[in-house]
């Protein structure tokens, strides 16, 4: 299409008194036989766009986004609309069906499949001249009249009702019994309805030749193929590839990520990076070997970076199209894909002159392994420039041109219309972003407070903080330019995790005072964001009083090892009474909370803490000797650093016991007792005296400059004797480019791959810890490998951008409910 056609224009009616007869237009298969439709010359063509359901932004929604860009004045219809971010709809409102108001529709909308045919037929589009349906389920069943033109862009006929019925029944465990019989009866009804409603579609558009064949098989109709849009401009060509493979996808069964991970676990000499999250995460993580890095959900910039640098993109799903396959090629990255479905139309294999990838024939590990080995043998045949050129034919601009031309050809009244110039939509971020009241019980700068500080810095324009105690944390918040209120916790400040008795009158008075004060401030916010356990209790009560949703950022493993019985009972009650959503800092924390409270798993998200690399990178040019002199540490000793508050469960005594067995080493203890744990500190000092360790154990107390302390030591040790919820110190040690040794339990297992980016030891085992530290001291290759891989892990998986984006996205979603 010429550039002039892309100039901005509005849709204009044809200069005739009525819509001319529709005829079979050449190049537009499937159009109905001639008929007439009344449309006055002074009226614009009215267009309705119908989509199945709006709950996320995935492949079908990317098509919808471009259809809306083609027809910006069209009105939108959908069964349900539970979108958190609706910018891709250009801020348009959506007319929904009665399913929108049914119980649990947000999370269980698919369960209403038997009602969907009825629901789509109740959406009234009779006032429109043209109806465009974007359908992978029931949208094409919208009722239209004889004077309306209905064009349906079909992502697929209803998969689970047609050729994938048996696979669907097996995955849903509906192969036998009364429920199976009922499911089969419903799917039979859906099939009959699907065929009947296909007759009211004037023209079908398929997203691939594969789907066009499905349409022909199911509906006995031809379809025009218009490939879905891929934002190839968002991906830059990269000609320098690194020695790792990539796969990225939502972790659900049909994506077959588990097969890819299993295959690479058997190819230890090849590295695989996995990006994505979903229900199968734990299953996939369990199959990963040390050569497989599972990064979880990552923001677009990280995906873009890894996709650009990867040696090849591995894809094992049978997709109708497969947008990620094209995105990889847009980066100049060749593809190793399952040879079925849409990939056959988007990847040129070795049989062609300018290949962009290759295929394997079976969805199993053996086929994937053979394909990867074959790829390596022919790697010189793949050119990044060829991959990019192939991807460009699937651009969003190309889609808009073809789809608009198709609709214009089908509707005579649009023959004079021109494709509107594409202008990226920018939503008013300030207007749509929720206002947040963050609540924390402590004035001390502990790990939870440092993690909250990163959130506050990033969202300072729309966040206020309430503390129940004054101290260094309040000072840090003031320096960040955040509004802070310190409330008097009264007798409640003496409550500990492990329980204990309190004067009931004093406790009740303090509780009610904090709840009222917090609720008063919450009325000015959209969501309460509780950062600690006591803050969660106050927040849950205040949220009910102020009628605001409450999100708890869970940074503890809620188990008897960490909490007293009364505290666990209170957490369980609050979860049922006043919590809307929970953000856990690790899967270990999430599992313990779910087991204790039976909280709905769909209302629990895992977001790893984010730690900034800047303060560590700023010390790269500072000699270690200078840092040691500043901290009054021995210049030439092998120093092992422990960085934590002094508490028995943190296990500093285990490290001291290991020092007795390792006379060549020194220990640096950074931290102080924070919550009535002074007795433990005294015990540590007594142990040092009793074992004559005074000149080898260095108590530095509380330190503000943790990066400098970490860069001053030779190794970082994390010795918790009970499961750690996350292990912030571990990531900080990696950023300091120091080898890390940590206890094998809790969230630590989600950070460290043993002997790859850190070393794991049995909790409480002083002899094992001593042996590991001795090996670390004598093995330069091991130390270098741990430092190199650890630093990369910290940057890629625990960056502040990923962390802040994850929390902000969840808070916005909760407010959107």
Short mmCIF file of C-alpha atoms in Angstrom, two decimals, residues 373-607:
data_model
loop_
_atom_site.label_atom_id
_atom_site.label_comp_id
_atom_site.label_asym_id
_atom_site.label_seq_id
_atom_site.Cartn_x
_atom_site.Cartn_y
_atom_site.Cartn_z
CA UNK A 373 22.35 -31.15 17.85
CA UNK A 374 21.35 -30.81 14.20
CA UNK A 375 21.01 -27.05 14.63
CA UNK A 376 24.55 -26.82 16.00
CA UNK A 377 25.83 -28.83 13.05
CA UNK A 378 24.25 -26.37 10.56
CA UNK A 379 24.54 -23.15 12.55
CA UNK A 380 26.54 -21.36 9.85
CA UNK A 381 23.58 -21.56 7.47
CA UNK A 382 21.48 -19.22 9.62
CA UNK A 383 21.86 -15.49 9.09
CA UNK A 384 20.46 -12.90 11.55
CA UNK A 385 19.63 -10.64 8.58
CA UNK A 386 17.57 -13.40 6.93
CA UNK A 387 15.68 -13.97 10.19
CA UNK A 388 14.88 -10.29 10.48
CA UNK A 389 13.75 -10.00 6.86
CA UNK A 390 11.42 -12.96 7.29
CA UNK A 391 9.88 -11.45 10.44
CA UNK A 392 9.14 -8.09 8.86
CA UNK A 393 6.38 -9.53 6.68
CA UNK A 394 4.39 -10.11 9.89
CA UNK A 395 4.60 -6.53 11.17
CA UNK A 396 1.65 -4.72 12.77
CA UNK A 397 1.68 -2.14 9.98
CA UNK A 398 1.40 -4.89 7.38
CA UNK A 399 -1.53 -6.41 9.28
CA UNK A 400 -3.39 -3.09 9.45
CA UNK A 401 -2.97 -2.51 5.73
CA UNK A 402 -4.21 -5.97 4.76
CA UNK A 403 -7.08 -6.15 7.23
CA UNK A 404 -8.37 -2.66 6.46
CA UNK A 405 -8.19 -3.38 2.73
CA UNK A 406 -10.10 -6.63 3.25
CA UNK A 407 -12.92 -4.95 5.17
CA UNK A 408 -13.06 -2.04 2.73
CA UNK A 409 -13.39 -4.45 -0.18
CA UNK A 410 -16.21 -6.28 1.58
CA UNK A 411 -18.24 -3.15 2.39
CA UNK A 412 -19.00 -0.95 -0.65
CA UNK A 413 -19.80 2.02 1.60
CA UNK A 414 -16.18 1.97 2.75
CA UNK A 415 -14.67 1.97 -0.72
CA UNK A 416 -13.69 5.62 -0.41
CA UNK A 417 -12.25 5.27 3.09
CA UNK A 418 -8.58 5.45 3.90
CA UNK A 419 -6.64 3.69 6.62
CA UNK A 420 -6.20 6.10 9.55
CA UNK A 421 -2.64 7.02 10.36
CA UNK A 422 -1.41 4.95 13.28
CA UNK A 423 -0.79 7.04 16.36
CA UNK A 424 0.43 5.13 19.44
CA UNK A 425 -1.99 5.51 22.31
CA UNK A 426 -0.65 6.94 25.55
CA UNK A 427 -2.85 6.59 28.58
CA UNK A 428 -2.73 9.14 31.36
CA UNK A 429 -0.52 7.13 33.72
CA UNK A 430 -1.04 9.48 36.65
CA UNK A 431 -4.80 9.29 36.34
CA UNK A 432 -4.93 5.50 36.12
CA UNK A 433 -2.27 4.67 38.73
CA UNK A 434 -3.66 3.81 42.17
CA UNK A 435 -2.85 5.84 45.27
CA UNK A 436 -1.12 3.66 47.86
CA UNK A 437 -0.95 3.76 51.64
CA UNK A 438 2.07 1.67 52.72
CA UNK A 439 2.07 0.47 56.32
CA UNK A 440 5.10 -0.85 58.28
CA UNK A 441 5.49 -1.60 61.97
CA UNK A 442 9.18 -0.80 62.31
CA UNK A 443 11.44 2.22 62.36
CA UNK A 444 14.50 -0.02 62.02
CA UNK A 445 16.17 -0.53 58.63
CA UNK A 446 15.75 -4.28 58.38
CA UNK A 447 15.44 -6.37 55.21
CA UNK A 448 11.67 -5.80 54.91
CA UNK A 449 12.13 -2.05 55.27
CA UNK A 450 14.94 -1.91 52.71
CA UNK A 451 12.74 -3.77 50.25
CA UNK A 452 9.83 -1.39 50.89
CA UNK A 453 12.20 1.55 50.41
CA UNK A 454 12.80 0.46 46.79
CA UNK A 455 9.03 0.47 46.15
CA UNK A 456 8.58 3.84 47.81
CA UNK A 457 11.38 5.47 45.83
CA UNK A 458 9.89 4.33 42.53
CA UNK A 459 6.26 5.23 43.38
CA UNK A 460 6.91 8.29 45.56
CA UNK A 461 4.46 10.51 43.65
CA UNK A 462 1.47 8.34 44.66
CA UNK A 463 2.46 6.62 47.88
CA UNK A 464 2.28 7.63 51.54
CA UNK A 465 3.82 5.67 54.41
CA UNK A 466 2.58 5.00 57.92
CA UNK A 467 5.04 3.65 60.52
CA UNK A 468 4.28 2.36 64.00
CA UNK A 469 7.73 3.30 65.32
CA UNK A 470 10.36 5.96 64.64
CA UNK A 471 13.96 5.37 63.68
CA UNK A 472 16.43 5.16 60.76
CA UNK A 473 13.75 3.91 58.38
CA UNK A 474 11.74 7.11 58.82
CA UNK A 475 14.93 9.10 58.13
CA UNK A 476 15.55 7.12 54.92
CA UNK A 477 11.96 7.75 53.80
CA UNK A 478 12.30 11.47 54.49
CA UNK A 479 15.47 11.54 52.40
CA UNK A 480 13.57 9.84 49.57
CA UNK A 481 11.01 12.67 49.63
CA UNK A 482 8.08 10.55 50.79
CA UNK A 483 5.24 11.63 53.06
CA UNK A 484 5.62 9.69 56.35
CA UNK A 485 3.43 9.54 59.45
CA UNK A 486 4.70 7.86 62.62
CA UNK A 487 1.84 6.56 64.79
CA UNK A 488 2.22 5.61 68.42
CA UNK A 489 1.92 1.81 68.68
CA UNK A 490 1.72 1.95 72.46
CA UNK A 491 1.86 -1.45 74.14
CA UNK A 492 1.62 -3.22 70.77
CA UNK A 493 5.26 -2.44 70.00
CA UNK A 494 6.25 -5.14 72.52
CA UNK A 495 4.42 -7.93 70.66
CA UNK A 496 6.83 -10.50 69.24
CA UNK A 497 6.45 -13.10 66.50
CA UNK A 498 6.85 -15.87 69.03
CA UNK A 499 3.86 -14.61 71.03
CA UNK A 500 3.74 -13.74 74.71
CA UNK A 501 1.22 -12.20 77.03
CA UNK A 502 0.09 -8.57 77.03
CA UNK A 503 -2.11 -6.54 79.36
CA UNK A 504 -5.41 -6.91 77.48
CA UNK A 505 -6.56 -3.35 78.13
CA UNK A 506 -3.32 -1.79 76.90
CA UNK A 507 -3.22 -4.03 73.84
CA UNK A 508 -6.83 -3.30 72.88
CA UNK A 509 -6.38 0.44 73.35
CA UNK A 510 -3.26 0.47 71.18
CA UNK A 511 -4.90 -1.69 68.52
CA UNK A 512 -8.02 0.47 68.21
CA UNK A 513 -5.96 3.65 68.10
CA UNK A 514 -3.79 2.37 65.25
CA UNK A 515 -6.77 1.00 63.31
CA UNK A 516 -8.65 4.31 63.48
CA UNK A 517 -5.59 6.38 62.54
CA UNK A 518 -4.68 4.06 59.65
CA UNK A 519 -8.27 3.92 58.35
CA UNK A 520 -8.44 7.73 58.36
CA UNK A 521 -5.39 7.92 56.09
CA UNK A 522 -6.54 4.96 53.96
CA UNK A 523 -9.67 6.84 52.85
CA UNK A 524 -7.41 9.07 50.76
CA UNK A 525 -5.82 6.05 49.07
CA UNK A 526 -7.03 3.30 46.71
CA UNK A 527 -5.23 0.39 48.37
CA UNK A 528 -3.52 -0.46 51.67
CA UNK A 529 -0.11 -2.09 51.17
CA UNK A 530 1.03 -3.79 54.40
CA UNK A 531 4.73 -4.62 54.60
CA UNK A 532 5.01 -6.55 57.88
CA UNK A 533 2.92 -8.92 59.99
CA UNK A 534 1.73 -6.43 62.61
CA UNK A 535 1.08 -3.88 59.88
CA UNK A 536 -1.00 -6.52 58.07
CA UNK A 537 -3.24 -7.02 61.12
CA UNK A 538 -3.83 -3.27 61.49
CA UNK A 539 -4.24 -2.94 57.72
CA UNK A 540 -6.82 -5.74 57.50
CA UNK A 541 -8.98 -4.08 60.16
CA UNK A 542 -8.47 -0.58 58.78
CA UNK A 543 -9.28 -1.80 55.29
CA UNK A 544 -12.68 -3.02 56.44
CA UNK A 545 -13.32 0.28 58.21
CA UNK A 546 -12.21 2.41 55.25
CA UNK A 547 -13.60 0.02 52.61
CA UNK A 548 -10.26 -0.33 50.87
CA UNK A 549 -8.56 -3.48 49.53
CA UNK A 550 -5.59 -4.72 51.55
CA UNK A 551 -2.47 -6.31 50.04
CA UNK A 552 0.04 -7.96 52.36
CA UNK A 553 3.63 -8.21 51.16
CA UNK A 554 4.53 -11.43 52.94
CA UNK A 555 8.23 -11.54 53.81
CA UNK A 556 8.13 -14.41 56.33
CA UNK A 557 7.56 -18.14 56.35
CA UNK A 558 4.47 -18.37 58.54
CA UNK A 559 5.33 -21.53 60.44
CA UNK A 560 5.81 -22.53 64.11
CA UNK A 561 9.59 -22.07 63.68
CA UNK A 562 9.08 -18.34 63.10
CA UNK A 563 5.76 -17.48 64.79
CA UNK A 564 3.96 -18.31 68.00
CA UNK A 565 0.63 -20.11 68.01
CA UNK A 566 -1.37 -16.97 68.77
CA UNK A 567 0.30 -15.06 65.94
CA UNK A 568 -0.38 -17.89 63.47
CA UNK A 569 -4.03 -17.94 64.51
CA UNK A 570 -4.26 -14.17 64.01
CA UNK A 571 -2.67 -14.44 60.53
CA UNK A 572 -5.14 -17.17 59.60
CA UNK A 573 -8.09 -15.08 60.80
CA UNK A 574 -6.90 -11.92 59.01
CA UNK A 575 -6.45 -13.84 55.75
CA UNK A 576 -10.12 -14.80 55.82
CA UNK A 577 -11.44 -11.53 57.23
CA UNK A 578 -9.59 -8.70 55.59
CA UNK A 579 -6.91 -9.62 53.04
CA UNK A 580 -7.60 -9.06 49.37
CA UNK A 581 -4.29 -10.27 47.97
CA UNK A 582 -0.88 -11.51 49.11
CA UNK A 583 2.51 -10.85 47.51
CA UNK A 584 5.06 -13.40 48.71
CA UNK A 585 8.81 -12.84 48.47
CA UNK A 586 9.40 -16.48 47.51
CA UNK A 587 7.51 -19.63 46.59
CA UNK A 588 8.50 -21.05 50.00
CA UNK A 589 6.75 -18.15 51.76
CA UNK A 590 3.71 -18.53 49.48
CA UNK A 591 3.41 -22.28 50.15
CA UNK A 592 3.60 -21.90 53.92
CA UNK A 593 0.95 -19.15 53.87
CA UNK A 594 -1.39 -21.15 51.63
CA UNK A 595 -1.01 -24.25 53.83
CA UNK A 596 -1.76 -22.27 56.99
CA UNK A 597 -4.70 -20.22 55.72
CA UNK A 598 -6.11 -22.19 52.75
CA UNK A 599 -6.06 -18.83 50.96
CA UNK A 600 -7.13 -18.86 47.30
CA UNK A 601 -3.97 -19.53 45.28
CA UNK A 602 -5.11 -17.12 42.56
CA UNK A 603 -4.82 -14.34 45.13
CA UNK A 604 -1.18 -15.10 45.92
CA UNK A 605 1.65 -13.85 43.69
CA UNK A 606 5.37 -14.42 44.09
CA UNK A 607 7.58 -11.39 43.46
#
